[in-house]
mmCIF file of C-alpha atoms in Angstrom:
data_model
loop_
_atom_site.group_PDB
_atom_site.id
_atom_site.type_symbol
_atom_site.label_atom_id
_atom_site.label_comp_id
_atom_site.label_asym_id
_atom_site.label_seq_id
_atom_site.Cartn_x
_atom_site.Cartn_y
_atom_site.Cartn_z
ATOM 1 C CA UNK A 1 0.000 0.000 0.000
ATOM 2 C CA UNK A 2 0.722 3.762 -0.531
ATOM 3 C CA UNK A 3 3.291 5.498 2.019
ATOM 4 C CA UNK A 4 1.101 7.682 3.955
ATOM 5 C CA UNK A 5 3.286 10.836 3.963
ATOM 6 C CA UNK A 6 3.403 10.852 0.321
ATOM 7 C CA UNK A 7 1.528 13.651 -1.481
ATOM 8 C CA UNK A 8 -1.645 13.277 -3.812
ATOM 9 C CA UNK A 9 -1.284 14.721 -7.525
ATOM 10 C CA UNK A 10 -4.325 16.555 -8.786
ATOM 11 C CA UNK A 11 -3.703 16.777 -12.585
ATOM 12 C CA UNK A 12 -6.035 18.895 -14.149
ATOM 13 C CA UNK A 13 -6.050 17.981 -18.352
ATOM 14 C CA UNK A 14 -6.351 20.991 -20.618
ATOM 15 C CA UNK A 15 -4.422 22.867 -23.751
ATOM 16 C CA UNK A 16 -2.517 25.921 -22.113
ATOM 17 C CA UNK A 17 -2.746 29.193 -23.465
ATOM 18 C CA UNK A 18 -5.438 31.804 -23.269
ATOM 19 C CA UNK A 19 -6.900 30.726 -26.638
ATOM 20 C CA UNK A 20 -8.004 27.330 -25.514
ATOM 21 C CA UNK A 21 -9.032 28.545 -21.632
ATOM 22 C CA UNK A 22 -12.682 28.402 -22.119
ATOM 23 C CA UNK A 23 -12.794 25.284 -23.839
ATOM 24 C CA UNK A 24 -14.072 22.050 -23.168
ATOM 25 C CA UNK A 25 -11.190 19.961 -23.461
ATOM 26 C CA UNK A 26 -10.154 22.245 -20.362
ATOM 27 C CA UNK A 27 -12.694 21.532 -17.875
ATOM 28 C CA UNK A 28 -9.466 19.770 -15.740
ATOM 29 C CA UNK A 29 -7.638 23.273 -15.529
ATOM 30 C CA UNK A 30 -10.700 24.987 -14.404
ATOM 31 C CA UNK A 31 -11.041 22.589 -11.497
ATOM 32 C CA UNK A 32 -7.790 22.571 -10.016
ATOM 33 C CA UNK A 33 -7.686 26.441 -10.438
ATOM 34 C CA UNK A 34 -10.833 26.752 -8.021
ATOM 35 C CA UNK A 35 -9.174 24.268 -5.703
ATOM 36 C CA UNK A 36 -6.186 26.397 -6.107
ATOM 37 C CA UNK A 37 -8.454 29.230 -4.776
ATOM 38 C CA UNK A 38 -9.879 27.090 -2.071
ATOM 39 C CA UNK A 39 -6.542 26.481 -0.974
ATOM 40 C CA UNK A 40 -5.539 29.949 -1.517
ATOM 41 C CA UNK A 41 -2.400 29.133 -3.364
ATOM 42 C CA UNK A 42 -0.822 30.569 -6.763
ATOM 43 C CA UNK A 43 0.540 27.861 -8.885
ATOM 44 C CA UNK A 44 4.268 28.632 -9.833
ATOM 45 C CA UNK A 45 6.202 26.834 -13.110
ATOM 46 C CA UNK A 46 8.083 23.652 -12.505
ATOM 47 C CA UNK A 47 10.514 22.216 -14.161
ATOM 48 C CA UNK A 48 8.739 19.430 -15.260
ATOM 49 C CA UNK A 49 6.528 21.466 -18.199
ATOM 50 C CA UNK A 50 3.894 21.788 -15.299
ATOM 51 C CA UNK A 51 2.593 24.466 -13.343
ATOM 52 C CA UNK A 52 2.325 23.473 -9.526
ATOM 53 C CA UNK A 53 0.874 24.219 -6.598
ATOM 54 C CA UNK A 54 2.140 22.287 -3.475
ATOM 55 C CA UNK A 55 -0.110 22.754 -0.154
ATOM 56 C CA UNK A 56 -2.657 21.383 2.290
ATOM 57 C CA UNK A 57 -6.820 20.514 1.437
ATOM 58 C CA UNK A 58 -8.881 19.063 3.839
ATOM 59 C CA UNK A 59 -10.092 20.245 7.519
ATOM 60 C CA UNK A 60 -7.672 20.285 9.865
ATOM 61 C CA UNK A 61 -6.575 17.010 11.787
ATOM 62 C CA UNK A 62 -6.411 13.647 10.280
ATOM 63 C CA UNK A 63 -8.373 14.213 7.056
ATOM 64 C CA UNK A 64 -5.788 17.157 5.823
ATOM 65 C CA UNK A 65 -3.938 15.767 2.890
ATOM 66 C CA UNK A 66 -0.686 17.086 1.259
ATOM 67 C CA UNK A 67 -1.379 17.493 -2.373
ATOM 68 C CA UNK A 68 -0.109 19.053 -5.337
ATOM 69 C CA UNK A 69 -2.451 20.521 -7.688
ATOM 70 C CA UNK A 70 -0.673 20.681 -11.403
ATOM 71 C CA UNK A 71 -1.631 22.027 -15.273
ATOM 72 C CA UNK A 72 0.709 19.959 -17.786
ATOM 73 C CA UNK A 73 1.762 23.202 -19.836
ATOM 74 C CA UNK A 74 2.756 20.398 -22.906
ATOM 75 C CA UNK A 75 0.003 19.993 -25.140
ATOM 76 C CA UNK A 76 -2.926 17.592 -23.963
ATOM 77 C CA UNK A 77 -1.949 14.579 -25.860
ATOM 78 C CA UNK A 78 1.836 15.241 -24.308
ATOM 79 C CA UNK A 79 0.518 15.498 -20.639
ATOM 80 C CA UNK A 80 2.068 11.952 -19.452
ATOM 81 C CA UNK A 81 5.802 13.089 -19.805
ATOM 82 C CA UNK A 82 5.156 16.423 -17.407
ATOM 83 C CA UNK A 83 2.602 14.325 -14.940
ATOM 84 C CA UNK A 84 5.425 11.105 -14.838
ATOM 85 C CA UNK A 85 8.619 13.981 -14.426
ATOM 86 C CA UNK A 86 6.040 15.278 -11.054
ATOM 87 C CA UNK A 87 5.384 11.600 -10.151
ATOM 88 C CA UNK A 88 9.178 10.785 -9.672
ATOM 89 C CA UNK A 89 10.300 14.026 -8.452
ATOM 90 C CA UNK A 90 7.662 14.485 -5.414
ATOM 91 C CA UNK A 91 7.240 10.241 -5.070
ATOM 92 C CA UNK A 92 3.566 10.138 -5.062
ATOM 93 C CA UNK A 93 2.264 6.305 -5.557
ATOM 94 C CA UNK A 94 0.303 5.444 -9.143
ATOM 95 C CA UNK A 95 -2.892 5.290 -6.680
ATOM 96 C CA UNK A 96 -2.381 9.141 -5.028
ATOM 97 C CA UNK A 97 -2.621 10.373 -8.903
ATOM 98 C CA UNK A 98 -5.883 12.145 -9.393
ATOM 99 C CA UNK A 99 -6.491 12.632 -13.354
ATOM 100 C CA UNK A 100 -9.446 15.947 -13.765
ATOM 101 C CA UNK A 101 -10.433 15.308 -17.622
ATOM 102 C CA UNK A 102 -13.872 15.936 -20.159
ATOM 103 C CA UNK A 103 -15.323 12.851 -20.660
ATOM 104 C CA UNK A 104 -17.141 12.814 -23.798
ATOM 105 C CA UNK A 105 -19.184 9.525 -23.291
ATOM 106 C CA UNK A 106 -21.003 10.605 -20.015
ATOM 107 C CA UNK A 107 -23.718 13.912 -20.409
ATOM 108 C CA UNK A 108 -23.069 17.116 -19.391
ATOM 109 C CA UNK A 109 -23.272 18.150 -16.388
ATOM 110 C CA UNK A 110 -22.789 15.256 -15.435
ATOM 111 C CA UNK A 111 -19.827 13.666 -12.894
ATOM 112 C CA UNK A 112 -17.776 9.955 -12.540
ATOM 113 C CA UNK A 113 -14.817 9.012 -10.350
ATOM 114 C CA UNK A 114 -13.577 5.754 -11.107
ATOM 115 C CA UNK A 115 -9.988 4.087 -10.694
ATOM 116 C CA UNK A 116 -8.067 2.775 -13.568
ATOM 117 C CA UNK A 117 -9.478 1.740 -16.761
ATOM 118 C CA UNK A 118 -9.355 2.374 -20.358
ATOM 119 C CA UNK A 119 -8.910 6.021 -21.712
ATOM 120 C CA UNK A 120 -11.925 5.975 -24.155
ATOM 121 C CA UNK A 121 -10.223 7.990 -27.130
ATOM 122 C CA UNK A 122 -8.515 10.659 -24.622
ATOM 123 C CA UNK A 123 -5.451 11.751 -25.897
ATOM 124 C CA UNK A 124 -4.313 13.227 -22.474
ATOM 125 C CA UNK A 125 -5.349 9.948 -20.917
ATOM 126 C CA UNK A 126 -3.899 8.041 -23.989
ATOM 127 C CA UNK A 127 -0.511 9.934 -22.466
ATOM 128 C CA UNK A 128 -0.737 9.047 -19.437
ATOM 129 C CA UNK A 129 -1.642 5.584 -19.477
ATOM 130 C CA UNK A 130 1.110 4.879 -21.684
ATOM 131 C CA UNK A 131 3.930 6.877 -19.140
ATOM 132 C CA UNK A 132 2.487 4.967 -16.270
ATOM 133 C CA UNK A 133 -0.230 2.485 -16.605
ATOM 134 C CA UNK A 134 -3.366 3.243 -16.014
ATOM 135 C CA UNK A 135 -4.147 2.678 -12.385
ATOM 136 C CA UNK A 136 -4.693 6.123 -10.943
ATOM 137 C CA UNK A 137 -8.270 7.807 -10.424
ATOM 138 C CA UNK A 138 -10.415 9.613 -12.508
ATOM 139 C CA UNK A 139 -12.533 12.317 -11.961
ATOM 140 C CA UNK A 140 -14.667 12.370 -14.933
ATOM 141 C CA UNK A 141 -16.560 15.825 -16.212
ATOM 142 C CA UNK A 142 -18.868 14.778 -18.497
ATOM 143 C CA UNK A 143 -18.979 17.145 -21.566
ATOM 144 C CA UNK A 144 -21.661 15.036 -23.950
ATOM 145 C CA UNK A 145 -21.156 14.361 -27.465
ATOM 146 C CA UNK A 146 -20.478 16.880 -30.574
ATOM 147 C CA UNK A 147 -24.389 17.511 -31.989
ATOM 148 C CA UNK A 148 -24.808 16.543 -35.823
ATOM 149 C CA UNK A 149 -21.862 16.078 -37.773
ATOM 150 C CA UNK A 150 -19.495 18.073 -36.079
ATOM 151 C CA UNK A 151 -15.843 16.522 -35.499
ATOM 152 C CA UNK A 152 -15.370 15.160 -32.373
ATOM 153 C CA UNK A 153 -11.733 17.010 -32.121
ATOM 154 C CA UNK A 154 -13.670 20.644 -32.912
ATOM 155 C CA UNK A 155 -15.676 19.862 -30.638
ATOM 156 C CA UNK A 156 -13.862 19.339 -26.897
ATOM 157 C CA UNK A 157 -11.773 22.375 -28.637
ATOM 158 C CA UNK A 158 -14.705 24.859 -28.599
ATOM 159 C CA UNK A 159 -15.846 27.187 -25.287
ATOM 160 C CA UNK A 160 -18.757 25.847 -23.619
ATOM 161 C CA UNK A 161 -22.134 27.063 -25.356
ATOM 162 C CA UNK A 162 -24.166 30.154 -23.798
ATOM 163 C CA UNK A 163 -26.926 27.340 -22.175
ATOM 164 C CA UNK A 164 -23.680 24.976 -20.865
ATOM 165 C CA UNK A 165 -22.205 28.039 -19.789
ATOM 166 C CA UNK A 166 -25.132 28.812 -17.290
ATOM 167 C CA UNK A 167 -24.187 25.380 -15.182
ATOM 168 C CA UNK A 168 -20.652 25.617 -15.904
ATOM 169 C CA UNK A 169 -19.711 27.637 -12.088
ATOM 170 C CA UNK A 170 -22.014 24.669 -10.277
ATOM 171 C CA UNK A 171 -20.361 21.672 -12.101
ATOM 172 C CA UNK A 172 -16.507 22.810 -12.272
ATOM 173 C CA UNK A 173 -17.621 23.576 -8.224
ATOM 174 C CA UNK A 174 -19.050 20.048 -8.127
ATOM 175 C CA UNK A 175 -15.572 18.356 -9.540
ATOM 176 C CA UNK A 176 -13.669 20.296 -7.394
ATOM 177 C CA UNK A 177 -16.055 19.229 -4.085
ATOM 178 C CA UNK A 178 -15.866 15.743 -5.634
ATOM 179 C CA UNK A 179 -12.025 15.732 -5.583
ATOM 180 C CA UNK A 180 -11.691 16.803 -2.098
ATOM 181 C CA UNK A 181 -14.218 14.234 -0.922
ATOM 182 C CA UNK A 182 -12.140 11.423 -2.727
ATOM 183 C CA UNK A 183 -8.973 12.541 -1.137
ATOM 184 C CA UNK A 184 -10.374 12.937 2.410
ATOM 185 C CA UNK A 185 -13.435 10.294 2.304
ATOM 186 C CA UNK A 186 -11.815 7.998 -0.327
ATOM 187 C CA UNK A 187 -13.299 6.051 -3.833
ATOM 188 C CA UNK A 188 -16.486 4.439 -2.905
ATOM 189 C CA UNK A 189 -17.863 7.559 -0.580
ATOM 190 C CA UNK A 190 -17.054 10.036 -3.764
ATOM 191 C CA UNK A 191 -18.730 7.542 -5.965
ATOM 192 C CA UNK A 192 -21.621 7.046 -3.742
ATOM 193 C CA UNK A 193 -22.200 11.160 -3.369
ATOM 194 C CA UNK A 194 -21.095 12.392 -6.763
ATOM 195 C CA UNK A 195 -21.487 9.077 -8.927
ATOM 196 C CA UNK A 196 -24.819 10.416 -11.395
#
């Protein structure tokens, strides 16, 4: 099992750069930048292609967890070489990895935490899997699927619409709520509360 003192890794998945901020595919970055603000933390560059934030979440006593919140700042479909560089340099175990991603097979708004698995055509999961294996935990923002014809890639790389938009505060508060919960409460109580 996992040594207790070692840190948890909250990766948020997203595309860095202002242009892709709103986006869909970025629904990881904009959860670990309000637990970044629950934690009231700025996240500072790293040298593994990440931005980091090391600190404390949780109430205080035995439920307050070391963690460090991190934004790959390679490309999404790159994100396993900076997440494996922050695995071996702060010597969190495969299980303390938290992976924040769009999931495009699950409706929007709508949440999943799971452990392991396959990546279901997610290039930043794709990345990771393949750097590590794919035994860490998933937290699982459901995003829907493109409408019509539209490509699925154009898609996850477009800004939420006005009428997604209107939900968008509650659910990225949600994931975030649902993170902390899995670190504190563990799998099974996160998927029993935030499990739709």
């Amino acid at each position: 099992m996992s040594d207790d003192t070692a840190p948890w890794l909250i990766v948020g998945l997203g595309n860095p750069g202002a242009e892709y901020a709103g986006n869909r595919h970025n629904i990881g970055f904009m959860v670990v930048d309000l637990l970044a603000e629950r934690m009231r933390g700025k996240f500072k560059a790293h040298k593994a292609r990440a931005q980091v934030l090391e600190g404390r979440m949780g109430p205080p006593g035995p439920l307050n967890r070391r963690v460090v919140l991190a934004k790959p700042m390679s490309f999404m479909n790159l994100s396993g070489g900076p997440v494996t560089a922050l695995r071996d340099f702060y010597k969190v175990p495969l299980e303390r990895i938290v992976a924040v991603h769009d999931e495009l097979d699950i409706d929007y708004p709508t949440l999943r935490l799971k452990l392991g698995g396959g990546d279901n055509g997610h290039n930043g999961l794709k990345s990771m899997t393949k750097s590590m294996g794919p035994d860490y935990h998933r937290v699982r923002c459901g995003i829907g699927r493109p409408p019509g014809r539209m490509q699925v890639a154009d898609f996850v790389l477009k800004d939420f619409s006005s009428t997604e938009r209107k939900e968008l505060d509650w659910f990225v508060d949600r994931s975030a709520d649902a993170v902390e919960c899995l670190l504190q409460e563990g799998l099974e109580r996160a998927q029993s509360t935030y499990n739709a």
